[in-house]
């Protein structure tokens, strides 16, 4: 799932070198902590949060196939 997240975020931002993804797994819960450049934060969140909501939906679908729950936090 981290590879999918990195691919999606890398396609959205202007500075993919500044993207950092932290992963914390606790049983069947996976928590991603995403750090992007401040200039790219708006692109990742999108208008009214639509882009980040779509990214979360993709991650949740991938996680459901593995019987896991996934959370995405953006810093």
mmCIF file of C-alpha atoms in Angstrom:
data_model
loop_
_atom_site.group_PDB
_atom_site.id
_atom_site.type_symbol
_atom_site.label_atom_id
_atom_site.label_comp_id
_atom_site.label_asym_id
_atom_site.label_seq_id
_atom_site.Cartn_x
_atom_site.Cartn_y
_atom_site.Cartn_z
ATOM 1 C CA UNK A 1 0.000 0.000 0.000
ATOM 2 C CA UNK A 2 2.885 2.362 0.647
ATOM 3 C CA UNK A 3 3.982 1.972 -2.985
ATOM 4 C CA UNK A 4 0.505 2.917 -4.192
ATOM 5 C CA UNK A 5 0.470 5.974 -1.937
ATOM 6 C CA UNK A 6 3.938 7.072 -3.079
ATOM 7 C CA UNK A 7 2.930 6.699 -6.742
ATOM 8 C CA UNK A 8 -0.243 8.758 -6.323
ATOM 9 C CA UNK A 9 1.390 11.509 -4.266
ATOM 10 C CA UNK A 10 4.464 11.605 -6.518
ATOM 11 C CA UNK A 11 2.183 12.257 -9.487
ATOM 12 C CA UNK A 12 0.428 15.148 -7.757
ATOM 13 C CA UNK A 13 3.258 17.186 -6.263
ATOM 14 C CA UNK A 14 5.873 19.403 -7.897
ATOM 15 C CA UNK A 15 8.592 18.360 -5.457
ATOM 16 C CA UNK A 16 8.447 14.544 -5.080
ATOM 17 C CA UNK A 17 11.821 14.506 -3.286
ATOM 18 C CA UNK A 18 10.212 16.283 -0.317
ATOM 19 C CA UNK A 19 7.567 13.577 0.161
ATOM 20 C CA UNK A 20 8.025 11.421 3.249
ATOM 21 C CA UNK A 21 5.731 8.582 4.258
ATOM 22 C CA UNK A 22 5.812 7.055 7.710
ATOM 23 C CA UNK A 23 4.027 3.766 8.366
ATOM 24 C CA UNK A 24 2.859 2.430 11.709
ATOM 25 C CA UNK A 25 1.181 -0.975 11.851
ATOM 26 C CA UNK A 26 -0.689 -2.221 14.873
ATOM 27 C CA UNK A 27 -2.362 -5.549 14.198
ATOM 28 C CA UNK A 28 -4.981 -4.967 11.536
ATOM 29 C CA UNK A 29 -4.599 -1.157 11.567
ATOM 30 C CA UNK A 30 -2.168 0.651 9.262
ATOM 31 C CA UNK A 31 -1.540 4.353 9.841
ATOM 32 C CA UNK A 32 0.265 6.417 7.203
ATOM 33 C CA UNK A 33 1.805 9.776 8.114
ATOM 34 C CA UNK A 34 2.395 11.827 4.980
ATOM 35 C CA UNK A 35 4.717 14.830 4.900
ATOM 36 C CA UNK A 36 4.848 17.034 1.803
ATOM 37 C CA UNK A 37 6.292 20.458 1.041
ATOM 38 C CA UNK A 38 4.050 23.282 2.199
ATOM 39 C CA UNK A 39 3.664 24.477 -1.391
ATOM 40 C CA UNK A 40 2.274 21.053 -2.391
ATOM 41 C CA UNK A 41 -0.065 20.571 0.562
ATOM 42 C CA UNK A 42 -2.994 22.220 -1.223
ATOM 43 C CA UNK A 43 -2.599 19.945 -4.231
ATOM 44 C CA UNK A 44 -2.660 16.846 -2.047
ATOM 45 C CA UNK A 45 -5.695 17.982 -0.058
ATOM 46 C CA UNK A 46 -7.583 19.386 -3.032
ATOM 47 C CA UNK A 47 -10.614 21.611 -3.158
ATOM 48 C CA UNK A 48 -12.790 20.885 -0.118
ATOM 49 C CA UNK A 49 -10.598 17.838 0.593
ATOM 50 C CA UNK A 50 -11.741 15.903 -2.465
ATOM 51 C CA UNK A 51 -8.292 14.698 -3.539
ATOM 52 C CA UNK A 52 -7.271 13.420 -0.111
ATOM 53 C CA UNK A 53 -10.671 11.766 0.290
ATOM 54 C CA UNK A 54 -10.135 9.927 -3.000
ATOM 55 C CA UNK A 55 -6.651 8.839 -1.925
ATOM 56 C CA UNK A 56 -8.072 7.533 1.349
ATOM 57 C CA UNK A 57 -10.742 5.600 -0.567
ATOM 58 C CA UNK A 58 -8.107 3.914 -2.740
ATOM 59 C CA UNK A 59 -6.053 3.009 0.335
ATOM 60 C CA UNK A 60 -9.113 1.694 2.176
ATOM 61 C CA UNK A 61 -10.028 -0.488 -0.788
ATOM 62 C CA UNK A 62 -6.517 -1.945 -0.921
ATOM 63 C CA UNK A 63 -6.532 -2.467 2.846
ATOM 64 C CA UNK A 64 -9.915 -4.196 2.805
ATOM 65 C CA UNK A 65 -8.481 -6.888 0.540
ATOM 66 C CA UNK A 66 -6.021 -7.657 3.354
ATOM 67 C CA UNK A 67 -8.664 -7.353 6.112
ATOM 68 C CA UNK A 68 -7.023 -4.209 7.486
ATOM 69 C CA UNK A 69 -8.075 -0.657 8.252
ATOM 70 C CA UNK A 70 -6.019 2.243 7.016
ATOM 71 C CA UNK A 71 -5.700 5.861 8.141
ATOM 72 C CA UNK A 72 -3.901 8.698 6.366
ATOM 73 C CA UNK A 73 -2.638 11.746 8.254
ATOM 74 C CA UNK A 74 -1.123 14.707 6.401
ATOM 75 C CA UNK A 75 1.448 16.977 8.058
#
